[in-house]
Short mmCIF file of N, CA and C in Angstrom, two decimals:
data_model
loop_
_atom_site.label_atom_id
_atom_site.label_comp_id
_atom_site.label_asym_id
_atom_site.label_seq_id
_atom_site.Cartn_x
_atom_site.Cartn_y
_atom_site.Cartn_z
N MET A 1 7.72 -23.78 15.33
CA MET A 1 7.04 -22.77 16.11
C MET A 1 5.53 -23.02 16.02
N PRO A 2 4.82 -23.02 17.13
CA PRO A 2 3.37 -23.22 17.08
C PRO A 2 2.71 -22.10 16.28
N HIS A 3 1.67 -22.47 15.52
CA HIS A 3 1.05 -21.49 14.64
C HIS A 3 0.42 -20.33 15.40
N HIS A 4 0.04 -20.52 16.66
CA HIS A 4 -0.58 -19.41 17.40
C HIS A 4 0.45 -18.35 17.80
N HIS A 5 1.72 -18.54 17.46
CA HIS A 5 2.76 -17.55 17.70
C HIS A 5 3.21 -16.87 16.41
N ARG A 6 2.65 -17.25 15.30
CA ARG A 6 3.09 -16.71 14.02
C ARG A 6 2.27 -15.51 13.59
N ILE A 7 2.95 -14.56 12.97
CA ILE A 7 2.29 -13.41 12.35
C ILE A 7 2.82 -13.33 10.93
N ALA A 8 1.93 -13.21 9.98
CA ALA A 8 2.33 -13.04 8.58
C ALA A 8 2.10 -11.59 8.19
N ILE A 9 2.97 -11.07 7.33
CA ILE A 9 2.89 -9.68 6.88
C ILE A 9 2.97 -9.68 5.36
N GLY A 10 2.14 -8.87 4.73
CA GLY A 10 2.17 -8.77 3.28
C GLY A 10 1.69 -7.42 2.80
N SER A 11 1.99 -7.12 1.55
CA SER A 11 1.55 -5.86 0.96
C SER A 11 1.61 -5.99 -0.56
N CYS A 12 1.17 -4.92 -1.22
CA CYS A 12 1.31 -4.77 -2.67
C CYS A 12 0.64 -5.92 -3.43
N SER A 13 -0.64 -6.08 -3.18
CA SER A 13 -1.41 -7.14 -3.81
C SER A 13 -2.24 -6.56 -4.94
N HIS A 14 -2.30 -7.24 -6.04
CA HIS A 14 -3.12 -6.78 -7.17
C HIS A 14 -4.02 -7.93 -7.59
N PRO A 15 -5.34 -7.80 -7.40
CA PRO A 15 -6.25 -8.91 -7.67
C PRO A 15 -6.23 -9.45 -9.09
N SER A 16 -5.80 -8.65 -10.04
CA SER A 16 -5.80 -9.14 -11.42
C SER A 16 -4.50 -9.88 -11.77
N LEU A 17 -3.58 -9.97 -10.83
CA LEU A 17 -2.33 -10.71 -11.04
C LEU A 17 -2.35 -11.99 -10.22
N PRO A 18 -1.56 -12.99 -10.59
CA PRO A 18 -1.51 -14.23 -9.80
C PRO A 18 -1.08 -13.94 -8.36
N GLN A 19 -1.66 -14.66 -7.42
CA GLN A 19 -1.34 -14.49 -6.00
C GLN A 19 -1.03 -15.85 -5.38
N PRO A 20 0.10 -16.44 -5.75
CA PRO A 20 0.41 -17.80 -5.28
C PRO A 20 0.79 -17.88 -3.80
N LEU A 21 1.08 -16.76 -3.16
CA LEU A 21 1.56 -16.82 -1.78
C LEU A 21 0.48 -17.11 -0.76
N TRP A 22 -0.79 -16.92 -1.10
CA TRP A 22 -1.84 -17.18 -0.11
C TRP A 22 -1.86 -18.63 0.35
N LYS A 23 -1.59 -19.56 -0.55
CA LYS A 23 -1.55 -20.98 -0.16
C LYS A 23 -0.42 -21.23 0.84
N ILE A 24 0.71 -20.59 0.60
CA ILE A 24 1.86 -20.76 1.50
C ILE A 24 1.55 -20.14 2.86
N ILE A 25 0.98 -18.93 2.85
CA ILE A 25 0.63 -18.27 4.10
C ILE A 25 -0.40 -19.10 4.86
N HIS A 26 -1.39 -19.60 4.14
CA HIS A 26 -2.44 -20.44 4.75
C HIS A 26 -1.81 -21.68 5.38
N ALA A 27 -0.89 -22.31 4.68
CA ALA A 27 -0.25 -23.53 5.19
C ALA A 27 0.53 -23.26 6.48
N ARG A 28 1.02 -22.05 6.65
CA ARG A 28 1.76 -21.69 7.87
C ARG A 28 0.83 -21.40 9.05
N ARG A 29 -0.44 -21.19 8.76
CA ARG A 29 -1.49 -20.97 9.76
C ARG A 29 -1.10 -19.93 10.81
N PRO A 30 -0.86 -18.72 10.38
CA PRO A 30 -0.50 -17.69 11.37
C PRO A 30 -1.70 -17.25 12.20
N ALA A 31 -1.43 -16.74 13.38
CA ALA A 31 -2.50 -16.23 14.24
C ALA A 31 -3.03 -14.90 13.72
N ALA A 32 -2.19 -14.18 12.98
CA ALA A 32 -2.60 -12.87 12.46
C ALA A 32 -1.93 -12.60 11.13
N PHE A 33 -2.58 -11.77 10.35
CA PHE A 33 -2.01 -11.29 9.09
C PHE A 33 -2.10 -9.77 9.09
N ILE A 34 -1.00 -9.12 8.79
CA ILE A 34 -0.96 -7.66 8.75
C ILE A 34 -0.77 -7.20 7.32
N TRP A 35 -1.74 -6.42 6.82
CA TRP A 35 -1.58 -5.78 5.52
C TRP A 35 -0.67 -4.57 5.75
N GLY A 36 0.47 -4.56 5.10
CA GLY A 36 1.42 -3.46 5.23
C GLY A 36 1.14 -2.32 4.26
N GLY A 37 0.04 -2.36 3.58
CA GLY A 37 -0.32 -1.31 2.63
C GLY A 37 -0.51 -1.88 1.24
N ASP A 38 -1.30 -1.17 0.46
CA ASP A 38 -1.59 -1.56 -0.92
C ASP A 38 -2.18 -2.97 -1.01
N ALA A 39 -3.26 -3.18 -0.27
CA ALA A 39 -4.00 -4.45 -0.38
C ALA A 39 -4.59 -4.56 -1.78
N VAL A 40 -4.87 -3.43 -2.40
CA VAL A 40 -5.31 -3.36 -3.79
C VAL A 40 -4.68 -2.13 -4.42
N TYR A 41 -4.69 -2.09 -5.73
CA TYR A 41 -4.23 -0.91 -6.47
C TYR A 41 -5.46 -0.32 -7.14
N SER A 42 -6.15 0.56 -6.41
CA SER A 42 -7.41 1.08 -6.93
C SER A 42 -7.23 2.23 -7.91
N ASP A 43 -6.13 2.98 -7.78
CA ASP A 43 -5.88 4.00 -8.79
C ASP A 43 -5.34 3.29 -10.04
N ARG A 44 -5.41 3.96 -11.17
CA ARG A 44 -5.04 3.30 -12.43
C ARG A 44 -3.81 3.95 -13.01
N PHE A 45 -2.81 3.11 -13.33
CA PHE A 45 -1.61 3.58 -14.00
C PHE A 45 -1.98 3.97 -15.42
N ALA A 46 -1.62 5.20 -15.81
CA ALA A 46 -2.01 5.70 -17.13
C ALA A 46 -0.80 6.05 -18.00
N GLY A 47 0.36 5.56 -17.65
CA GLY A 47 1.53 5.82 -18.48
C GLY A 47 2.59 6.64 -17.76
N ARG A 48 3.49 7.18 -18.54
CA ARG A 48 4.61 7.97 -18.01
C ARG A 48 4.54 9.39 -18.53
N ASN A 49 4.99 10.32 -17.72
CA ASN A 49 5.04 11.72 -18.12
C ASN A 49 6.41 12.00 -18.76
N TRP A 50 6.47 11.77 -20.05
CA TRP A 50 7.74 11.92 -20.76
C TRP A 50 8.14 13.38 -20.91
N THR A 51 7.21 14.31 -20.75
CA THR A 51 7.56 15.73 -20.86
C THR A 51 8.39 16.18 -19.67
N ALA A 52 8.41 15.42 -18.60
CA ALA A 52 9.18 15.79 -17.41
C ALA A 52 10.63 15.32 -17.50
N VAL A 53 10.97 14.53 -18.53
CA VAL A 53 12.33 13.99 -18.66
C VAL A 53 13.25 15.09 -19.17
N GLY A 54 14.43 15.14 -18.58
CA GLY A 54 15.44 16.09 -19.06
C GLY A 54 16.16 16.77 -17.93
N LEU A 55 16.98 17.76 -18.33
CA LEU A 55 17.73 18.55 -17.35
C LEU A 55 16.88 19.73 -16.91
N HIS A 56 16.90 19.98 -15.62
CA HIS A 56 16.14 21.09 -15.06
C HIS A 56 17.04 21.89 -14.14
N ARG A 57 16.99 23.19 -14.25
CA ARG A 57 17.77 24.07 -13.39
C ARG A 57 17.13 24.07 -12.01
N VAL A 58 17.94 23.89 -10.99
CA VAL A 58 17.45 23.95 -9.63
C VAL A 58 18.17 25.08 -8.92
N ALA A 59 17.43 25.83 -8.16
CA ALA A 59 17.99 26.95 -7.42
C ALA A 59 18.79 26.45 -6.25
N HIS A 60 19.80 27.21 -5.88
CA HIS A 60 20.56 26.91 -4.68
C HIS A 60 19.66 27.20 -3.50
N GLU A 61 19.88 26.51 -2.41
CA GLU A 61 19.04 26.67 -1.22
C GLU A 61 18.98 28.13 -0.79
N ASN A 62 20.05 28.91 -0.96
CA ASN A 62 20.06 30.32 -0.57
C ASN A 62 19.15 31.16 -1.45
N ASP A 63 18.92 30.74 -2.69
CA ASP A 63 18.02 31.48 -3.57
C ASP A 63 16.58 31.35 -3.10
N VAL A 64 16.26 30.21 -2.50
CA VAL A 64 14.90 29.94 -2.07
C VAL A 64 14.65 30.54 -0.69
N ASN A 65 15.66 30.47 0.18
CA ASN A 65 15.50 30.91 1.57
C ASN A 65 16.25 32.21 1.79
N ASN A 66 15.58 33.34 1.73
CA ASN A 66 16.22 34.64 1.90
C ASN A 66 15.97 35.22 3.27
N ASN A 67 15.74 34.38 4.26
CA ASN A 67 15.55 34.86 5.63
C ASN A 67 16.84 35.48 6.14
N ASN A 68 16.72 36.51 6.93
CA ASN A 68 17.87 37.18 7.54
C ASN A 68 18.88 37.67 6.51
N SER A 69 18.42 38.14 5.35
CA SER A 69 19.36 38.56 4.31
C SER A 69 20.10 39.83 4.66
N ASN A 70 19.63 40.60 5.64
CA ASN A 70 20.35 41.82 6.04
C ASN A 70 21.35 41.54 7.14
N ASP A 71 21.36 40.36 7.67
CA ASP A 71 22.29 39.97 8.73
C ASP A 71 23.60 39.55 8.08
N PRO A 72 24.71 40.28 8.34
CA PRO A 72 26.00 39.92 7.70
C PRO A 72 26.48 38.52 8.01
N SER A 73 26.02 37.92 9.13
CA SER A 73 26.45 36.56 9.45
C SER A 73 25.60 35.52 8.73
N SER A 74 24.51 35.96 8.11
CA SER A 74 23.62 35.03 7.41
C SER A 74 24.25 34.59 6.10
N PRO A 75 24.08 33.30 5.75
CA PRO A 75 24.60 32.85 4.45
C PRO A 75 23.89 33.52 3.28
N ASN A 76 22.74 34.15 3.52
CA ASN A 76 22.00 34.81 2.45
C ASN A 76 22.42 36.27 2.26
N HIS A 77 23.26 36.80 3.13
CA HIS A 77 23.63 38.22 3.08
C HIS A 77 24.29 38.59 1.76
N HIS A 78 25.19 37.74 1.25
CA HIS A 78 25.90 38.09 0.02
C HIS A 78 24.94 38.20 -1.17
N HIS A 79 23.83 37.42 -1.17
CA HIS A 79 22.85 37.51 -2.26
C HIS A 79 22.09 38.82 -2.17
N ALA A 80 21.69 39.21 -0.95
CA ALA A 80 20.96 40.47 -0.78
C ALA A 80 21.87 41.62 -1.16
N HIS A 81 23.15 41.56 -0.77
CA HIS A 81 24.12 42.60 -1.10
C HIS A 81 24.31 42.70 -2.61
N ALA A 82 24.39 41.55 -3.28
CA ALA A 82 24.58 41.55 -4.73
C ALA A 82 23.37 42.18 -5.42
N ARG A 83 22.15 41.91 -4.93
CA ARG A 83 20.96 42.51 -5.53
C ARG A 83 20.95 44.01 -5.32
N SER A 84 21.35 44.46 -4.13
CA SER A 84 21.28 45.89 -3.85
C SER A 84 22.37 46.68 -4.56
N THR A 85 23.52 46.07 -4.83
CA THR A 85 24.61 46.78 -5.50
C THR A 85 24.60 46.56 -7.00
N GLY A 86 23.76 45.68 -7.47
CA GLY A 86 23.70 45.40 -8.90
C GLY A 86 24.77 44.42 -9.36
N LYS A 87 25.65 43.98 -8.47
CA LYS A 87 26.68 43.02 -8.84
C LYS A 87 26.07 41.63 -8.85
N LYS A 88 26.40 40.84 -9.85
CA LYS A 88 25.86 39.49 -9.95
C LYS A 88 26.87 38.52 -9.35
N LYS A 89 26.37 37.65 -8.50
CA LYS A 89 27.23 36.66 -7.86
C LYS A 89 26.73 35.27 -8.23
N ASN A 90 27.62 34.31 -8.34
CA ASN A 90 27.24 32.94 -8.65
C ASN A 90 26.42 32.40 -7.48
N ASN A 91 25.20 31.97 -7.77
CA ASN A 91 24.31 31.52 -6.70
C ASN A 91 24.53 30.06 -6.32
N GLY A 92 25.37 29.35 -6.99
CA GLY A 92 25.64 27.97 -6.61
C GLY A 92 24.53 27.00 -7.00
N GLY A 93 23.60 27.43 -7.80
CA GLY A 93 22.52 26.55 -8.25
C GLY A 93 23.08 25.43 -9.11
N GLY A 94 22.23 24.53 -9.53
CA GLY A 94 22.73 23.42 -10.32
C GLY A 94 21.67 22.86 -11.24
N TRP A 95 21.97 21.70 -11.75
CA TRP A 95 21.08 21.02 -12.68
C TRP A 95 20.69 19.68 -12.10
N ARG A 96 19.50 19.27 -12.43
CA ARG A 96 19.02 17.96 -11.99
C ARG A 96 18.44 17.23 -13.20
N MET A 97 18.82 15.98 -13.32
CA MET A 97 18.31 15.14 -14.41
C MET A 97 17.08 14.39 -13.91
N THR A 98 15.99 14.48 -14.64
CA THR A 98 14.78 13.73 -14.29
C THR A 98 14.68 12.53 -15.21
N PHE A 99 14.92 11.36 -14.66
CA PHE A 99 14.77 10.10 -15.37
C PHE A 99 14.79 8.99 -14.34
N PRO A 100 14.00 8.00 -14.40
CA PRO A 100 12.99 7.76 -15.42
C PRO A 100 11.83 8.75 -15.27
N PRO A 101 10.99 8.82 -16.27
CA PRO A 101 9.86 9.75 -16.19
C PRO A 101 8.90 9.34 -15.09
N PRO A 102 8.33 10.32 -14.40
CA PRO A 102 7.37 9.98 -13.36
C PRO A 102 6.12 9.32 -13.95
N SER A 103 5.50 8.47 -13.15
CA SER A 103 4.31 7.79 -13.62
C SER A 103 3.08 8.68 -13.44
N ILE A 104 2.07 8.40 -14.25
CA ILE A 104 0.80 9.11 -14.19
C ILE A 104 -0.24 8.10 -13.70
N HIS A 105 -1.00 8.48 -12.70
CA HIS A 105 -2.04 7.61 -12.15
C HIS A 105 -3.36 8.37 -12.15
N VAL A 106 -4.42 7.67 -12.53
CA VAL A 106 -5.76 8.24 -12.51
C VAL A 106 -6.39 7.89 -11.16
N GLU A 107 -6.90 8.90 -10.46
CA GLU A 107 -7.52 8.68 -9.16
C GLU A 107 -8.74 7.77 -9.27
N ALA A 108 -8.97 7.00 -8.23
CA ALA A 108 -10.11 6.08 -8.21
C ALA A 108 -11.33 6.75 -7.56
N THR A 109 -12.48 6.40 -8.06
CA THR A 109 -13.74 6.83 -7.45
C THR A 109 -14.16 5.79 -6.41
N PRO A 110 -15.09 6.10 -5.54
CA PRO A 110 -15.52 5.12 -4.53
C PRO A 110 -16.00 3.80 -5.13
N ASP A 111 -16.72 3.86 -6.26
CA ASP A 111 -17.18 2.61 -6.89
C ASP A 111 -16.01 1.75 -7.36
N VAL A 112 -14.99 2.38 -7.90
CA VAL A 112 -13.81 1.64 -8.37
C VAL A 112 -13.06 1.03 -7.19
N ILE A 113 -12.91 1.80 -6.13
CA ILE A 113 -12.22 1.30 -4.94
C ILE A 113 -12.94 0.06 -4.40
N GLN A 114 -14.26 0.17 -4.27
CA GLN A 114 -15.06 -0.94 -3.76
C GLN A 114 -14.94 -2.17 -4.66
N SER A 115 -14.94 -1.95 -5.96
CA SER A 115 -14.85 -3.09 -6.89
C SER A 115 -13.50 -3.80 -6.76
N TRP A 116 -12.41 -3.05 -6.50
CA TRP A 116 -11.11 -3.69 -6.34
C TRP A 116 -11.07 -4.53 -5.06
N TYR A 117 -11.67 -4.03 -4.00
CA TYR A 117 -11.71 -4.84 -2.77
C TYR A 117 -12.55 -6.10 -2.98
N GLU A 118 -13.62 -5.99 -3.72
CA GLU A 118 -14.44 -7.17 -4.02
C GLU A 118 -13.64 -8.17 -4.84
N GLU A 119 -12.85 -7.68 -5.80
CA GLU A 119 -12.01 -8.59 -6.59
C GLU A 119 -10.98 -9.29 -5.73
N GLN A 120 -10.39 -8.55 -4.78
CA GLN A 120 -9.41 -9.18 -3.89
C GLN A 120 -10.09 -10.25 -3.04
N TRP A 121 -11.29 -9.96 -2.55
CA TRP A 121 -12.01 -10.96 -1.76
C TRP A 121 -12.35 -12.19 -2.60
N ASP A 122 -12.56 -12.00 -3.90
CA ASP A 122 -12.89 -13.11 -4.80
C ASP A 122 -11.69 -13.98 -5.16
N VAL A 123 -10.49 -13.59 -4.76
CA VAL A 123 -9.32 -14.45 -4.96
C VAL A 123 -9.49 -15.63 -4.01
N ASP A 124 -9.75 -16.81 -4.56
CA ASP A 124 -10.11 -17.98 -3.76
C ASP A 124 -9.14 -18.27 -2.62
N ASP A 125 -7.85 -18.27 -2.91
CA ASP A 125 -6.88 -18.61 -1.87
C ASP A 125 -6.86 -17.57 -0.75
N TYR A 126 -7.06 -16.30 -1.08
CA TYR A 126 -7.13 -15.27 -0.04
C TYR A 126 -8.37 -15.48 0.84
N ARG A 127 -9.51 -15.67 0.20
CA ARG A 127 -10.76 -15.85 0.94
C ARG A 127 -10.67 -17.09 1.84
N ARG A 128 -10.13 -18.19 1.32
CA ARG A 128 -9.98 -19.41 2.14
C ARG A 128 -9.10 -19.14 3.36
N PHE A 129 -8.04 -18.39 3.15
CA PHE A 129 -7.14 -18.06 4.26
C PHE A 129 -7.88 -17.24 5.32
N VAL A 130 -8.58 -16.19 4.90
CA VAL A 130 -9.26 -15.31 5.85
C VAL A 130 -10.42 -16.02 6.55
N GLU A 131 -11.09 -16.91 5.83
CA GLU A 131 -12.23 -17.63 6.43
C GLU A 131 -11.77 -18.64 7.48
N GLY A 132 -10.51 -18.99 7.49
CA GLY A 132 -9.97 -19.85 8.53
C GLY A 132 -9.89 -21.31 8.15
N TRP A 133 -9.58 -22.14 9.14
CA TRP A 133 -9.34 -23.55 8.91
C TRP A 133 -9.64 -24.35 10.17
N TYR A 134 -9.83 -25.64 9.96
CA TYR A 134 -9.93 -26.58 11.06
C TYR A 134 -8.60 -27.30 11.16
N ASP A 135 -8.23 -27.67 12.36
CA ASP A 135 -7.01 -28.45 12.50
C ASP A 135 -7.18 -29.77 11.76
N ASP A 136 -6.06 -30.33 11.30
CA ASP A 136 -6.11 -31.58 10.55
C ASP A 136 -6.76 -32.68 11.39
N VAL A 137 -7.59 -33.48 10.71
CA VAL A 137 -8.27 -34.59 11.40
C VAL A 137 -7.62 -35.92 11.08
N GLY A 138 -6.57 -35.89 10.32
CA GLY A 138 -5.89 -37.15 10.02
C GLY A 138 -6.28 -37.70 8.67
N ASP A 139 -5.71 -38.85 8.35
CA ASP A 139 -5.92 -39.47 7.04
C ASP A 139 -6.87 -40.66 7.12
N ASP A 140 -7.70 -40.70 8.12
CA ASP A 140 -8.63 -41.82 8.28
C ASP A 140 -9.56 -41.89 7.07
N ASP A 141 -9.76 -43.10 6.54
CA ASP A 141 -10.63 -43.29 5.37
C ASP A 141 -12.11 -43.17 5.71
N ASP A 142 -12.45 -43.25 6.97
CA ASP A 142 -13.85 -43.21 7.39
C ASP A 142 -14.34 -41.75 7.37
N ARG A 143 -15.10 -41.42 6.32
CA ARG A 143 -15.59 -40.05 6.13
C ARG A 143 -16.52 -39.63 7.26
N GLN A 144 -17.35 -40.53 7.73
CA GLN A 144 -18.27 -40.20 8.81
C GLN A 144 -17.49 -39.83 10.07
N TYR A 145 -16.42 -40.57 10.33
CA TYR A 145 -15.57 -40.27 11.49
C TYR A 145 -14.93 -38.88 11.33
N GLN A 146 -14.43 -38.59 10.12
CA GLN A 146 -13.82 -37.28 9.86
C GLN A 146 -14.83 -36.16 10.08
N GLN A 147 -16.07 -36.33 9.62
CA GLN A 147 -17.10 -35.31 9.80
C GLN A 147 -17.37 -35.09 11.29
N GLN A 148 -17.43 -36.15 12.06
CA GLN A 148 -17.65 -36.02 13.51
C GLN A 148 -16.50 -35.27 14.16
N GLN A 149 -15.28 -35.58 13.73
CA GLN A 149 -14.11 -34.90 14.27
C GLN A 149 -14.16 -33.40 13.94
N LYS A 150 -14.52 -33.06 12.70
CA LYS A 150 -14.60 -31.66 12.29
C LYS A 150 -15.64 -30.90 13.11
N GLN A 151 -16.75 -31.54 13.40
CA GLN A 151 -17.80 -30.88 14.18
C GLN A 151 -17.33 -30.57 15.59
N GLN A 152 -16.42 -31.35 16.10
CA GLN A 152 -15.91 -31.13 17.45
C GLN A 152 -14.77 -30.12 17.48
N GLN A 153 -14.20 -29.82 16.35
CA GLN A 153 -13.09 -28.88 16.30
C GLN A 153 -13.59 -27.45 16.18
N GLN A 154 -12.77 -26.54 16.61
CA GLN A 154 -13.11 -25.14 16.47
C GLN A 154 -12.45 -24.58 15.21
N LEU A 155 -13.18 -23.69 14.59
CA LEU A 155 -12.65 -22.98 13.43
C LEU A 155 -11.61 -21.98 13.90
N THR A 156 -10.45 -21.99 13.28
CA THR A 156 -9.40 -21.02 13.59
C THR A 156 -9.36 -20.00 12.47
N ARG A 157 -9.56 -18.74 12.82
CA ARG A 157 -9.48 -17.64 11.84
C ARG A 157 -8.35 -16.72 12.23
N PRO A 158 -7.54 -16.32 11.27
CA PRO A 158 -6.48 -15.37 11.61
C PRO A 158 -7.09 -13.98 11.84
N ILE A 159 -6.46 -13.22 12.70
CA ILE A 159 -6.83 -11.82 12.87
C ILE A 159 -6.20 -11.07 11.70
N VAL A 160 -7.01 -10.33 10.96
CA VAL A 160 -6.50 -9.59 9.80
C VAL A 160 -6.67 -8.10 10.08
N PHE A 161 -5.57 -7.38 9.99
CA PHE A 161 -5.63 -5.94 10.15
C PHE A 161 -4.49 -5.33 9.35
N GLY A 162 -4.43 -4.02 9.28
CA GLY A 162 -3.37 -3.41 8.52
C GLY A 162 -3.51 -1.92 8.40
N THR A 163 -2.74 -1.37 7.50
CA THR A 163 -2.72 0.07 7.28
C THR A 163 -3.10 0.38 5.85
N ILE A 164 -3.78 1.48 5.68
CA ILE A 164 -4.14 1.93 4.33
C ILE A 164 -2.94 2.66 3.75
N ASP A 165 -2.70 2.45 2.48
CA ASP A 165 -1.59 3.13 1.81
C ASP A 165 -2.15 3.84 0.59
N ASP A 166 -1.30 4.46 -0.19
CA ASP A 166 -1.77 5.33 -1.26
C ASP A 166 -2.63 4.63 -2.31
N HIS A 167 -2.29 3.42 -2.70
CA HIS A 167 -3.07 2.75 -3.75
C HIS A 167 -4.39 2.20 -3.20
N ASP A 168 -4.43 1.84 -1.91
CA ASP A 168 -5.70 1.51 -1.26
C ASP A 168 -6.56 2.77 -1.23
N TYR A 169 -5.91 3.85 -0.91
CA TYR A 169 -6.55 5.15 -0.73
C TYR A 169 -7.25 5.60 -2.01
N GLY A 170 -6.64 5.29 -3.16
CA GLY A 170 -7.25 5.63 -4.44
C GLY A 170 -6.52 6.70 -5.20
N GLN A 171 -5.40 7.16 -4.65
CA GLN A 171 -4.63 8.22 -5.29
C GLN A 171 -3.15 7.94 -5.05
N ASN A 172 -2.38 7.81 -6.13
CA ASN A 172 -0.95 7.55 -5.99
C ASN A 172 -0.32 8.69 -5.19
N ASN A 173 0.42 8.33 -4.14
CA ASN A 173 1.03 9.31 -3.24
C ASN A 173 -0.01 10.30 -2.71
N GLY A 174 -1.22 9.81 -2.47
CA GLY A 174 -2.34 10.65 -2.06
C GLY A 174 -2.13 11.31 -0.70
N ASP A 175 -2.85 12.40 -0.52
CA ASP A 175 -2.80 13.14 0.73
C ASP A 175 -4.20 13.62 1.10
N ILE A 176 -4.28 14.55 1.99
CA ILE A 176 -5.57 15.02 2.51
C ILE A 176 -6.42 15.71 1.45
N THR A 177 -5.83 16.10 0.34
CA THR A 177 -6.59 16.80 -0.70
C THR A 177 -7.43 15.86 -1.56
N TYR A 178 -7.24 14.55 -1.41
CA TYR A 178 -7.98 13.58 -2.21
C TYR A 178 -9.48 13.68 -1.89
N GLN A 179 -10.28 13.86 -2.91
CA GLN A 179 -11.70 14.14 -2.71
C GLN A 179 -12.50 12.97 -2.13
N TYR A 180 -12.01 11.74 -2.27
CA TYR A 180 -12.76 10.58 -1.77
C TYR A 180 -12.10 9.94 -0.56
N LYS A 181 -11.42 10.72 0.24
CA LYS A 181 -10.69 10.15 1.38
C LYS A 181 -11.61 9.44 2.38
N ARG A 182 -12.76 10.01 2.66
CA ARG A 182 -13.70 9.39 3.60
C ARG A 182 -14.20 8.06 3.05
N GLU A 183 -14.65 8.07 1.80
CA GLU A 183 -15.19 6.86 1.19
C GLU A 183 -14.13 5.77 1.08
N SER A 184 -12.91 6.14 0.73
CA SER A 184 -11.87 5.12 0.58
C SER A 184 -11.49 4.53 1.93
N ASN A 185 -11.47 5.35 2.97
CA ASN A 185 -11.17 4.82 4.31
C ASN A 185 -12.27 3.86 4.78
N LEU A 186 -13.52 4.20 4.51
CA LEU A 186 -14.62 3.30 4.90
C LEU A 186 -14.57 1.99 4.12
N ALA A 187 -14.24 2.06 2.83
CA ALA A 187 -14.13 0.84 2.02
C ALA A 187 -13.00 -0.05 2.55
N PHE A 188 -11.90 0.57 2.95
CA PHE A 188 -10.77 -0.17 3.51
C PHE A 188 -11.18 -0.88 4.80
N ILE A 189 -11.88 -0.18 5.67
CA ILE A 189 -12.32 -0.78 6.93
C ILE A 189 -13.29 -1.94 6.66
N ASP A 190 -14.21 -1.75 5.71
CA ASP A 190 -15.12 -2.84 5.35
C ASP A 190 -14.35 -4.06 4.86
N PHE A 191 -13.33 -3.82 4.04
CA PHE A 191 -12.52 -4.93 3.51
C PHE A 191 -11.76 -5.64 4.62
N MET A 192 -11.16 -4.87 5.52
CA MET A 192 -10.37 -5.47 6.61
C MET A 192 -11.22 -6.32 7.54
N TYR A 193 -12.43 -5.86 7.81
CA TYR A 193 -13.19 -6.48 8.89
C TYR A 193 -14.47 -7.15 8.40
N SER A 194 -14.49 -7.55 7.13
CA SER A 194 -15.68 -8.24 6.61
C SER A 194 -15.62 -9.73 6.90
#
């Protein structure tokens, strides 16, 4: 397949870990690369919440949703009736086991987010891939000829774009309440289009 028809997709990159796939992606010379999220892990893993491990009582859906409890056709009617008559009825609730323990992540500040993107850019194979390539000029031993050929060739750069995900964002499973959402989005855009 011609390289101008190829698209590469990747995610979950951590600049402090080995990244051997950039050489392979580069060798395939795709026309575009799509970051599927987590180009960096800017928030910091701080361990596990072992206090959350164990059995936990969970309410039955009818205990939580008491809408239309006076309507005899409502599934919640028997609970409202039991409360009003003083009779106790089995609510159908249950137990839930929490394991493994949920992870704890420390939110990233704008400076930390920026530093992680800089580290990703400093990964040599990634930077070489994003900076592009010249088509092969052959195995001719004449260096001067090769230089002339390179000057006549155009640099091919892949289009790089993608989506921001929670670890790019700076907060594990982050949402609109994250205090640095504006700064993290701007850092992501700078990284994508630098």
